[in-house]
CSV table of C-alpha atoms and ligand atoms in Angstrom, one decimal:
chain,number,residue,atom,x,y,z
A,30,MET,CA,-11.1,2.1,-30.1
A,31,PRO,CA,-10.1,-0.5,-28.0
A,32,SER,CA,-10.6,-1.6,-24.2
A,33,VAL,CA,-8.2,-2.6,-21.8
A,34,TYR,CA,-8.7,-4.5,-18.2
A,35,ILE,CA,-6.4,-3.9,-15.9
A,36,LYS,CA,-6.6,-6.4,-12.8
A,37,THR,CA,-4.3,-5.6,-9.6
A,38,TYR,CA,-2.3,-7.7,-7.1
A,39,GLY,CA,-0.2,-6.2,-4.0
A,40,CYS,CA,0.3,-3.5,-2.4
A,41,GLN,CA,-1.7,0.4,-2.2
A,42,MET,CA,1.8,1.7,-4.4
A,43,ASN,CA,0.9,-1.0,-6.9
A,44,GLU,CA,-3.0,-0.1,-6.8
A,45,ARG,CA,-1.4,4.0,-7.6
A,46,ASP,CA,0.3,2.4,-10.4
A,47,SER,CA,-2.3,0.6,-12.4
A,48,GLU,CA,-4.5,4.4,-11.5
A,49,ALA,CA,-2.1,6.5,-13.6
A,50,VAL,CA,-1.4,3.7,-16.0
A,51,ALA,CA,-5.3,3.4,-16.6
A,52,ALA,CA,-5.5,7.0,-17.0
A,53,GLN,CA,-2.8,7.6,-19.5
A,54,LEU,CA,-4.7,5.0,-21.3
A,55,VAL,CA,-7.6,7.4,-21.4
A,56,ALA,CA,-5.7,10.2,-22.1
A,57,LYS,CA,-5.4,8.4,-25.4
A,58,GLY,CA,-8.6,7.4,-26.4
A,59,TYR,CA,-8.5,3.6,-24.4
A,60,THR,CA,-11.8,2.6,-23.2
A,61,LEU,CA,-11.8,0.6,-19.2
A,62,ALA,CA,-13.5,-2.9,-19.5
A,63,SER,CA,-14.2,-3.7,-15.9
A,64,SER,CA,-13.8,-7.4,-16.7
A,65,GLU,CA,-11.0,-9.6,-18.5
A,66,VAL,CA,-14.5,-10.7,-20.7
A,67,GLY,CA,-14.1,-9.2,-23.9
A,68,ALA,CA,-11.2,-6.5,-23.4
A,69,ASP,CA,-9.1,-5.9,-26.2
A,70,VAL,CA,-6.1,-5.6,-23.7
A,71,ILE,CA,-5.6,-7.2,-20.5
A,72,LEU,CA,-2.4,-6.5,-18.4
A,73,LEU,CA,-2.0,-8.2,-15.1
A,74,ASN,CA,0.2,-5.4,-12.2
A,75,THR,CA,1.8,-7.6,-10.0
A,76,CYS,CA,3.6,-8.4,-7.0
A,77,SER,CA,6.6,-10.0,-6.3
A,78,VAL,CA,6.8,-9.7,-2.3
A,79,ARG,CA,6.0,-13.6,-1.7
A,80,ASP,CA,5.9,-16.4,-4.3
A,81,ALA,CA,2.0,-17.1,-3.9
A,82,ALA,CA,1.5,-13.6,-4.8
A,83,GLU,CA,3.7,-14.9,-7.9
A,84,GLN,CA,1.6,-18.0,-8.5
A,85,LYS,CA,-1.3,-16.3,-9.2
A,86,ALA,CA,-1.0,-13.7,-11.5
A,87,ILE,CA,1.0,-16.3,-13.7
A,88,GLY,CA,-2.0,-18.4,-12.6
A,89,LYS,CA,-4.6,-15.8,-14.3
A,90,MET,CA,-2.3,-15.5,-17.2
A,91,GLN,CA,-3.2,-19.4,-18.0
A,92,ASN,CA,-6.6,-19.1,-17.1
A,93,ILE,CA,-7.1,-15.4,-19.8
A,94,ALA,CA,-4.8,-17.5,-22.2
A,95,ALA,CA,-6.9,-21.3,-22.6
A,96,GLU,CA,-10.2,-19.5,-22.4
A,97,ILE,CA,-9.5,-16.0,-23.7
A,98,ARG,CA,-7.2,-16.1,-26.1
A,99,ARG,CA,-7.6,-19.2,-27.6
A,100,ASN,CA,-11.3,-17.7,-28.2
A,101,ARG,CA,-9.5,-14.3,-29.8
A,102,PRO,CA,-6.4,-15.0,-30.8
A,103,GLU,CA,-6.1,-10.7,-31.3
A,104,VAL,CA,-6.1,-9.9,-27.5
A,105,VAL,CA,-3.3,-9.0,-26.1
A,106,LEU,CA,-1.9,-9.8,-23.2
A,107,GLY,CA,0.7,-8.0,-20.4
A,108,PHE,CA,3.1,-8.5,-16.9
A,109,MET,CA,3.7,-4.6,-15.7
A,110,GLY,CA,5.2,-4.4,-12.8
A,111,CYS,CA,7.1,-5.8,-9.7
A,112,MET,CA,7.4,-10.0,-11.0
A,113,ALA,CA,7.7,-8.4,-15.1
A,114,GLN,CA,10.4,-6.3,-13.6
A,115,SER,CA,12.1,-8.7,-12.1
A,116,ARG,CA,11.1,-12.0,-14.0
A,117,GLY,CA,11.3,-10.0,-17.5
A,118,GLN,CA,11.8,-12.0,-20.9
A,119,GLN,CA,10.7,-15.7,-18.9
A,120,LEU,CA,7.5,-14.6,-19.1
A,121,ILE,CA,6.6,-14.6,-21.8
A,122,ASP,CA,9.4,-18.0,-22.3
A,123,LYS,CA,7.7,-19.8,-20.1
A,124,LEU,CA,3.9,-18.4,-21.3
A,125,PRO,CA,3.9,-17.4,-24.9
A,126,ASP,CA,0.8,-15.7,-25.3
A,127,VAL,CA,1.9,-13.0,-23.6
A,128,ASP,CA,3.3,-10.0,-25.4
A,129,LEU,CA,4.1,-7.0,-23.2
A,130,VAL,CA,6.3,-7.0,-19.7
A,131,ILE,CA,5.9,-4.2,-18.7
A,132,GLY,CA,8.9,-3.0,-15.5
A,133,THR,CA,8.5,-0.5,-12.5
A,134,GLN,CA,9.9,1.9,-14.2
A,135,LYS,CA,8.2,1.9,-17.6
A,136,PHE,CA,4.8,2.7,-16.7
A,137,HIS,CA,4.4,5.5,-18.5
A,138,ARG,CA,5.5,3.6,-21.7
A,139,THR,CA,2.9,1.4,-21.8
A,140,VAL,CA,0.6,3.6,-23.5
A,141,ASP,CA,3.1,3.4,-26.8
A,142,TYR,CA,3.6,-0.4,-26.5
A,143,LEU,CA,0.1,-1.1,-26.5
A,144,ASP,CA,0.1,1.4,-29.4
A,145,ASP,CA,2.4,-0.5,-31.4
A,146,ILE,CA,1.7,-3.9,-31.2
A,147,LEU,CA,-1.8,-2.8,-31.5
A,148,ALA,CA,-0.5,-1.5,-34.8
A,149,GLY,CA,0.2,-4.5,-35.5
A,150,LYS,CA,4.1,-2.9,-35.5
A,151,ARG,CA,5.8,-4.7,-32.6
A,152,THR,CA,5.0,-8.6,-31.1
A,153,LYS,CA,7.2,-8.7,-27.9
A,154,VAL,CA,7.6,-6.5,-25.4
A,155,VAL,CA,9.7,-6.7,-23.1
A,156,ASP,CA,11.5,-3.8,-20.9
A,157,VAL,CA,12.6,-3.5,-17.7
A,158,GLY,CA,15.3,-1.1,-17.5
A,159,GLU,CA,16.3,1.4,-15.7
A,160,GLU,CA,14.6,4.8,-16.1
A,161,GLN,CA,16.0,8.1,-14.6
A,162,GLY,CA,13.0,10.4,-13.3
A,163,SER,CA,10.6,7.9,-13.7
A,164,GLU,CA,9.5,8.7,-9.8
A,165,ALA,CA,7.6,11.8,-11.4
A,166,THR,CA,6.2,10.3,-14.2
A,167,ILE,CA,3.1,8.5,-12.3
A,168,ARG,CA,0.9,11.4,-11.4
A,169,GLU,CA,-2.0,10.9,-13.8
A,170,HIS,CA,-5.3,10.1,-11.4
A,171,ILE,CA,-8.0,8.5,-12.5
A,172,LEU,CA,-10.6,8.2,-9.6
A,173,ASN,CA,-13.7,6.3,-9.1
A,174,GLY,CA,-14.8,6.1,-12.3
A,175,ASN,CA,-13.6,9.2,-13.7
A,176,THR,CA,-16.4,11.3,-12.3
A,177,ALA,CA,-14.5,14.7,-11.4
A,178,GLU,CA,-17.8,14.3,-8.2
A,179,ASN,CA,-16.6,11.4,-7.1
A,180,LEU,CA,-13.4,11.9,-5.6
A,181,VAL,CA,-12.7,11.8,-2.0
A,182,THR,CA,-9.7,9.7,-1.2
A,183,ALA,CA,-6.5,9.9,-3.3
A,184,PHE,CA,-3.2,8.3,-3.2
A,185,VAL,CA,0.0,10.0,-4.6
A,186,SER,CA,3.2,8.7,-4.9
A,187,ILE,CA,6.4,10.7,-2.8
A,188,MET,CA,9.2,8.3,-4.3
A,189,GLN,CA,10.6,4.4,-5.4
A,190,GLY,CA,12.4,1.7,-4.6
A,191,CYS,CA,14.1,1.3,-0.8
A,192,ASN,CA,18.0,1.1,0.3
A,193,GLN,CA,17.6,-0.8,2.9
A,194,TYR,CA,18.2,-4.5,1.8
A,195,CYS,CA,16.2,-6.0,4.6
A,196,THR,CA,17.5,-9.5,3.4
A,197,PHE,CA,13.9,-11.1,3.6
A,198,CYS,CA,12.8,-8.5,1.0
A,199,ILE,CA,12.6,-8.4,-2.3
A,200,VAL,CA,11.5,-4.7,-2.9
A,201,PRO,CA,15.6,-3.3,-3.5
A,202,TYR,CA,15.3,-5.9,-6.4
A,203,THR,CA,12.1,-4.5,-8.1
A,204,ARG,CA,11.8,-1.3,-6.9
A,205,GLY,CA,15.3,0.5,-7.6
A,206,GLU,CA,17.5,2.4,-5.8
A,207,GLU,CA,15.6,5.4,-3.7
A,208,ARG,CA,14.4,8.6,-5.7
A,209,SER,CA,12.4,10.9,-4.3
A,210,ARG,CA,9.9,13.2,-6.7
A,211,THR,CA,10.2,17.1,-5.4
A,212,ILE,CA,8.3,19.2,-2.5
A,213,PRO,CA,6.8,21.5,-5.2
A,214,ASP,CA,5.9,18.7,-8.1
A,215,ILE,CA,4.2,17.1,-5.2
A,216,VAL,CA,1.9,19.5,-3.6
A,217,ALA,CA,1.1,20.7,-7.9
A,218,GLU,CA,-1.0,17.4,-7.8
A,219,CYS,CA,-2.2,17.4,-3.9
A,220,ARG,CA,-3.7,20.3,-5.6
A,221,GLU,CA,-5.1,19.8,-8.5
A,222,LEU,CA,-6.7,16.7,-7.1
A,223,ILE,CA,-7.8,18.4,-4.2
A,224,ALA,CA,-9.3,21.1,-6.9
A,225,ARG,CA,-11.6,17.9,-7.7
A,226,GLY,CA,-13.4,17.3,-4.6
A,227,VAL,CA,-10.8,15.4,-2.5
A,228,ARG,CA,-9.8,15.7,0.8
A,229,GLU,CA,-8.1,13.0,2.1
A,230,ILE,CA,-4.3,12.4,0.3
A,231,THR,CA,-2.5,9.0,1.5
A,232,LEU,CA,1.5,10.1,0.4
A,233,LEU,CA,2.4,6.9,-0.6
A,234,GLY,CA,6.6,5.1,-1.0
A,235,GLN,CA,7.9,2.0,-0.1
A,236,ILE,CA,10.2,3.9,2.5
A,237,VAL,CA,8.6,7.5,2.9
A,238,THR,CA,10.8,8.0,5.9
A,239,SER,CA,14.2,8.0,3.1
A,240,TYR,CA,11.7,10.4,0.9
A,241,GLY,CA,14.5,13.3,-0.4
A,242,LYS,CA,16.9,12.1,2.0
A,243,ARG,CA,20.1,12.9,-0.3
A,244,ASP,CA,18.1,16.1,-2.3
A,245,ILE,CA,16.3,17.8,0.6
A,246,PRO,CA,19.1,19.5,3.8
A,247,ILE,CA,17.1,18.4,7.1
A,248,LYS,CA,16.0,21.8,8.2
A,249,ASP,CA,15.4,23.0,11.8
A,250,GLY,CA,16.0,19.5,12.3
A,251,LYS,CA,12.9,18.3,10.5
A,252,SER,CA,13.7,15.5,7.7
A,253,GLY,CA,12.6,15.8,4.3
A,254,PHE,CA,9.3,13.4,4.2
A,255,VAL,CA,8.1,16.0,7.7
A,256,GLN,CA,9.0,19.3,5.1
A,257,LEU,CA,6.9,17.7,3.0
A,258,LEU,CA,4.1,16.9,5.2
A,259,GLU,CA,3.7,20.5,6.3
A,260,ALA,CA,4.0,22.0,2.5
A,261,VAL,CA,1.2,19.4,1.6
A,262,HIS,CA,-0.9,20.4,4.9
A,263,GLU,CA,-0.6,23.7,3.9
A,264,ILE,CA,-3.1,22.6,1.3
A,265,GLU,CA,-6.8,24.4,2.1
A,266,GLY,CA,-9.2,22.5,1.4
A,267,LEU,CA,-7.1,19.6,2.3
A,268,GLU,CA,-8.8,18.0,5.2
A,269,ARG,CA,-6.5,14.7,6.0
A,270,ILE,CA,-3.1,13.5,5.4
A,271,ARG,CA,-2.5,9.6,6.1
A,272,PHE,CA,0.8,8.1,4.4
A,273,THR,CA,2.9,5.1,4.2
A,274,SER,CA,5.1,2.7,4.8
A,275,PRO,CA,7.1,4.4,6.8
A,276,HIS,CA,10.0,2.7,8.4
A,277,PRO,CA,10.5,2.4,12.2
A,278,LYS,CA,14.2,2.9,11.5
A,279,GLY,CA,13.6,6.9,10.2
A,280,TYR,CA,11.3,7.1,12.3
A,281,GLY,CA,12.3,10.2,14.4
A,282,ASP,CA,10.9,12.2,16.9
A,283,ASP,CA,10.2,14.9,14.6
A,284,LEU,CA,7.8,13.2,12.5
A,285,VAL,CA,6.4,12.0,15.9
A,286,GLU,CA,5.8,16.1,16.7
A,287,ALA,CA,4.2,16.4,13.2
A,288,TYR,CA,1.3,14.3,15.0
A,289,ALA,CA,0.7,17.2,17.1
A,290,ARG,CA,1.9,20.5,15.5
A,291,LEU,CA,-0.5,19.6,12.0
A,292,PRO,CA,-3.8,18.5,12.3
A,293,LYS,CA,-4.7,17.3,9.4
A,294,LEU,CA,-2.1,13.9,10.7
A,295,VAL,CA,-4.6,11.7,11.5
A,296,GLU,CA,-3.9,9.7,14.1
A,297,SER,CA,-2.8,6.4,12.4
A,298,ALA,CA,0.3,4.6,11.9
A,299,HIS,CA,1.3,1.4,9.4
A,300,LEU,CA,4.8,0.7,11.1
A,301,PRO,CA,5.8,-2.2,10.3
A,302,VAL,CA,8.1,-3.8,12.8
A,303,GLN,CA,8.9,-7.4,11.2
A,304,SER,CA,9.4,-9.3,14.6
A,305,GLY,CA,9.6,-9.1,18.6
A,306,SER,CA,13.1,-10.4,18.8
A,307,ASP,CA,16.4,-8.6,18.8
A,308,ARG,CA,18.2,-11.4,17.3
A,309,LEU,CA,16.0,-11.7,14.5
A,310,LEU,CA,15.9,-8.4,13.5
A,311,LYS,CA,19.6,-7.6,13.1
A,312,ILE,CA,19.5,-10.9,11.2
A,313,MET,CA,16.6,-9.5,8.9
A,314,HIS,CA,19.0,-6.3,8.8
A,315,ARG,CA,16.4,-4.1,9.7
A,316,GLY,CA,18.3,-1.4,11.6
A,317,TYR,CA,16.0,-1.1,15.0
A,318,THR,CA,16.0,-3.4,18.3
A,319,ARG,CA,12.4,-4.1,20.1
A,320,GLU,CA,12.8,-1.6,22.6
A,321,ARG,CA,13.1,1.6,20.2
A,322,PHE,CA,9.8,0.1,18.0
A,323,LEU,CA,8.0,0.1,22.0
A,324,GLY,CA,9.3,3.5,22.6
A,325,ILE,CA,8.2,5.0,19.1
A,326,LEU,CA,4.4,3.7,19.8
A,327,GLU,CA,4.9,5.3,23.2
A,328,LYS,CA,5.5,8.4,21.6
A,329,LEU,CA,3.1,8.6,19.2
A,330,ARG,CA,0.4,7.5,21.7
A,331,ARG,CA,1.6,10.0,24.3
A,332,ILE,CA,0.6,12.5,21.7
A,333,LYS,CA,-2.0,10.4,20.7
A,334,PRO,CA,-3.9,8.0,23.0
A,335,ASN,CA,-5.9,6.7,20.6
A,336,MET,CA,-3.7,5.9,18.1
A,337,GLY,CA,-4.6,3.3,15.4
A,338,ILE,CA,-1.5,1.6,15.1
A,339,THR,CA,-1.1,-1.1,12.5
A,340,THR,CA,2.0,-3.3,11.6
A,341,ASP,CA,2.8,-6.1,9.1
A,342,ILE,CA,4.5,-9.5,10.8
A,343,ILE,CA,6.7,-12.5,9.5
A,344,VAL,CA,6.4,-15.7,11.1
A,345,GLY,CA,8.7,-18.2,10.1
A,346,PHE,CA,11.7,-16.4,9.1
A,347,PRO,CA,15.0,-18.4,8.6
A,348,GLY,CA,16.2,-20.2,12.2
A,349,GLU,CA,13.0,-18.4,14.2
A,350,THR,CA,14.0,-20.3,17.1
A,351,ASP,CA,10.4,-21.4,19.3
A,352,ALA,CA,12.1,-18.2,21.8
A,353,ASP,CA,12.2,-15.9,18.9
A,354,PHE,CA,8.5,-15.9,18.5
A,355,GLU,CA,7.8,-16.2,22.0
A,356,GLU,CA,9.0,-12.9,21.9
A,357,THR,CA,6.8,-11.8,18.9
A,358,LEU,CA,3.6,-12.8,20.8
A,359,SER,CA,5.1,-9.9,24.0
A,360,LEU,CA,5.8,-7.2,21.4
A,361,ALA,CA,2.7,-7.9,19.8
A,362,ARG,CA,0.4,-8.1,23.6
A,363,GLU,CA,2.4,-4.6,24.7
A,364,ALA,CA,2.0,-3.2,21.2
A,365,LYS,CA,-2.2,-3.6,21.3
A,366,PHE,CA,-2.1,-3.7,17.5
A,367,HIS,CA,-5.1,-2.3,16.0
A,368,ASN,CA,-4.1,-4.9,13.6
A,369,ALA,CA,-1.4,-6.4,11.9
A,370,TYR,CA,-0.4,-7.9,8.7
A,371,ILE,CA,0.6,-11.6,9.2
A,372,PHE,CA,3.2,-13.2,6.0
A,373,LYS,CA,4.9,-16.6,6.2
A,374,TYR,CA,8.3,-16.1,5.5
A,375,SER,CA,8.9,-16.9,1.1
A,376,PRO,CA,12.4,-17.0,0.3
A,377,ARG,CA,12.6,-14.6,-2.3
A,378,LYS,CA,15.1,-15.5,-5.3
A,379,ASP,CA,18.3,-13.3,-4.9
A,380,THR,CA,17.7,-12.6,-1.4
A,381,PRO,CA,20.4,-12.9,1.9
A,382,ALA,CA,17.2,-14.5,3.4
A,383,ALA,CA,16.7,-16.9,0.8
A,384,GLU,CA,20.2,-18.8,1.5
A,385,MET,CA,19.8,-19.0,4.9
A,386,PRO,CA,19.9,-22.4,6.1
A,387,ASP,CA,17.7,-22.8,8.5
A,388,GLN,CA,14.7,-22.6,6.4
A,389,LEU,CA,11.8,-23.4,8.5
A,390,PRO,CA,9.1,-26.0,7.1
A,391,GLN,CA,6.2,-25.0,6.3
A,392,LEU,CA,3.5,-26.5,9.8
A,393,VAL,CA,5.4,-24.3,11.1
A,394,LYS,CA,5.2,-21.4,9.4
A,395,GLU,CA,0.9,-22.2,9.6
A,396,GLU,CA,1.4,-23.1,13.6
A,397,ARG,CA,3.1,-19.3,13.8
A,398,ASN,CA,1.2,-17.9,11.6
A,399,ALA,CA,-2.3,-19.4,13.9
A,400,ARG,CA,-1.5,-18.5,16.5
A,401,LEU,CA,0.2,-15.2,16.4
A,402,LEU,CA,-3.3,-14.2,14.6
A,403,ALA,CA,-6.0,-15.1,16.9
A,404,LEU,CA,-3.9,-12.8,19.4
A,405,VAL,CA,-3.7,-10.1,16.8
A,406,ASN,CA,-7.2,-10.4,16.6
A,407,GLU,CA,-8.3,-10.5,19.9
A,408,ILE,CA,-6.5,-7.8,20.6
A,409,ALA,CA,-7.8,-6.0,17.5
A,410,ALA,CA,-11.2,-7.0,18.6
A,411,SER,CA,-11.5,-5.3,21.8
A,412,HIS,CA,-10.1,-2.0,20.0
A,413,TYR,CA,-13.3,-2.0,17.6
A,414,GLU,CA,-15.6,-2.7,21.1
A,415,ASN,CA,-13.4,0.7,22.7
A,416,TYR,CA,-14.9,3.3,20.4
A,417,VAL,CA,-19.1,1.5,20.8
A,418,GLY,CA,-21.0,3.6,22.6
A,419,ARG,CA,-18.9,6.4,21.2
A,420,GLN,CA,-18.8,9.6,18.4
A,421,THR,CA,-16.5,9.9,16.1
A,422,GLN,CA,-15.9,11.8,12.6
A,423,ILE,CA,-15.6,10.1,9.3
A,424,LEU,CA,-15.0,11.0,6.5
A,425,VAL,CA,-16.9,9.9,4.1
A,426,GLU,CA,-16.0,7.8,1.1
A,427,GLY,CA,-19.0,6.5,-1.0
A,428,PRO,CA,-21.4,2.8,-0.7
A,429,SER,CA,-20.5,0.4,1.4
A,430,LYS,CA,-18.2,-1.8,-0.6
A,431,LYS,CA,-20.2,-5.2,1.0
A,432,ASN,CA,-23.6,-3.2,0.8
A,433,SER,CA,-23.7,-0.9,-1.7
A,434,ALA,CA,-27.2,0.2,-0.5
A,435,ARG,CA,-25.4,2.1,2.7
A,436,MET,CA,-22.5,4.7,3.0
A,437,MET,CA,-18.9,4.0,4.3
A,438,GLY,CA,-16.9,6.5,5.6
A,439,ARG,CA,-13.3,6.1,7.8
A,440,THR,CA,-12.1,7.6,11.1
A,441,ARG,CA,-9.5,9.1,11.7
A,442,THR,CA,-7.7,6.3,13.2
A,443,ASN,CA,-8.7,4.2,9.4
A,444,LYS,CA,-11.6,2.6,11.1
A,445,ILE,CA,-14.4,1.4,8.2
A,446,VAL,CA,-17.9,3.1,9.4
A,447,VAL,CA,-20.8,1.6,7.8
A,448,PHE,CA,-23.8,3.8,7.7
A,449,GLU,CA,-27.5,4.2,6.5
A,450,GLY,CA,-27.1,7.5,5.0
A,451,SER,CA,-26.9,8.0,1.0
A,452,GLU,CA,-24.7,9.4,-2.0
A,453,ARG,CA,-25.2,13.1,-0.3
A,454,HIS,CA,-22.5,12.6,2.5
A,455,ARG,CA,-20.5,11.7,-0.2
A,456,GLY,CA,-17.4,13.3,0.7
A,457,GLN,CA,-18.2,15.4,3.9
A,458,LEU,CA,-16.9,14.8,7.5
A,459,MET,CA,-19.6,13.8,10.0
A,460,ASP,CA,-19.5,12.7,13.1
A,461,VAL,CA,-21.2,9.0,14.0
A,462,LYS,CA,-21.8,7.9,16.9
A,463,ILE,CA,-20.6,3.5,16.9
A,464,ASN,CA,-23.5,1.1,17.6
A,465,ARG,CA,-21.8,-2.1,17.3
A,466,ALA,CA,-18.5,-3.7,16.2
A,467,GLY,CA,-17.8,-6.2,13.6
A,468,SER,CA,-14.7,-7.5,12.6
A,469,PHE,CA,-12.6,-5.4,11.1
A,470,THR,CA,-15.8,-3.0,10.2
A,471,LEU,CA,-18.2,-0.5,13.0
A,472,TYR,CA,-21.7,0.4,12.7
A,473,GLY,CA,-22.8,3.6,13.4
A,474,ASP,CA,-25.4,6.4,12.6
A,475,PRO,CA,-25.0,9.7,12.4
A,476,ALA,CA,-24.8,11.7,15.5
A,477,ILE,CA,-26.4,14.8,14.0
A,478,LEU,CA,-29.1,15.2,11.3
A,479,ASN,CA,-26.7,16.8,7.9
A,480,LEU,CA,-28.6,17.7,5.8
A,481,ASP,CA,-27.1,20.2,3.0
B,29,5AD,N1,7.8,-14.0,3.1
B,29,5AD,C1,7.5,-13.2,3.5
B,29,5AD,N2,6.8,-11.7,3.8
B,29,5AD,C2,7.4,-10.6,3.2
B,29,5AD,N3,7.2,-9.4,3.4
B,29,5AD,C3,8.0,-9.0,2.6
B,29,5AD,N4,9.3,-9.6,1.9
B,29,5AD,C4,8.7,-10.9,2.6
B,29,5AD,C5,8.5,-12.1,2.0
B,29,5AD,N5,10.3,-12.9,1.6
B,29,5AD,C6,6.1,-8.9,4.3
B,29,5AD,C7,7.0,-8.0,5.3
B,29,5AD,C8,6.6,-6.4,4.3
B,29,5AD,C9,5.6,-6.8,3.7
B,29,5AD,C10,5.0,-5.7,3.1
B,29,5AD,O1,5.9,-8.2,3.2
B,29,5AD,O2,5.9,-7.9,6.3
B,29,5AD,O3,6.5,-5.1,5.6
């Protein structure tokens, strides 16, 4: 059977989509290749959030066409996901070696299209249409090389799309309107994963705080998303629940209180703020103020003082003044994020911000990026240092990526801990004593020898 190599760019949603496509291909008898060398089919699952991400995937495809396709003309090349959605046929016009362009609502069609192309029934396929119910088609799993014993953590897609239309963001155009899966459907998928040994589930969506907004009525003051958390929380054998990404606008008290009520919901939150300036938040169409954002953090920390809070911040949005940027710096200081992903503003096709006056020079973006990064890293380091000498619980996921002789796990607050361990620790909840903090990694020893 043909072998397929899938390379994924961008967010966890993309990783999850690639994983589902891979599982569907394996179910049809395809094998998975670990690199493009020798693969019969090469698929790039793309990201459009910034121009750099698009250029990276285009550059990669150009290399593949020049180096691989030239020697093996029968190799099938495809783009999937967000850039495929936004650029469609243009990608084939630009890169005539490409055979397949699959949009974000058509991942589940990949197998059929590949079958047809490989059988010579079709040549070029572009499918970027909308499809009703596509949010529920990303349900197959393939984890850690497809061996059931290995599964510890898994992503579950709960919704697709976003209706927020932030002025900088391409996601509503690449992912479409918000569509949510049902609670029973999601719970069934989680149960299946747990039966296969998964202990931790991360619920995924572009804007999870909008989950079920149209279909699930508020019950006892609880949103559809909180009702979903409760339903997943009930599942026996599940140890930990995470989710990403929420939107501050939809971060109600019901969600804050869920952290007090649901012990499996771990003390970790990724809450994108984008800017510390109220003026910019408004132009970005974020729907909250700096004060409201900081208020959410305060409430969360009142319930869980050690909550690991991370964020996304954009620097160099059109018209961002020195004063606006100072507000972002001061928010970062006040919010004391455990980490922040900083993005230099990148104009995106068809988004209002791309047309705004006062686009800032690259140099200003670079400079602000560097200043904010230094501050964020300094605050993050102090959080990591705080762990040294303390005992904390981790869930062991497997060998450390950097040094496979060691094992790694995560704290409930989402910090990576590397320790001397072995395969028998995989999947265990373990107490470790932290000896040392590196850059975004903690090093520790098992606090109690756990021999079974
Ligand atoms: N330019 C730079 N960063 C962006 N993001 C989204 N759109 C853009 C853009 N046009 C960032 C936001 C978002 C993260 C996933 O990507 O910070 O939270």
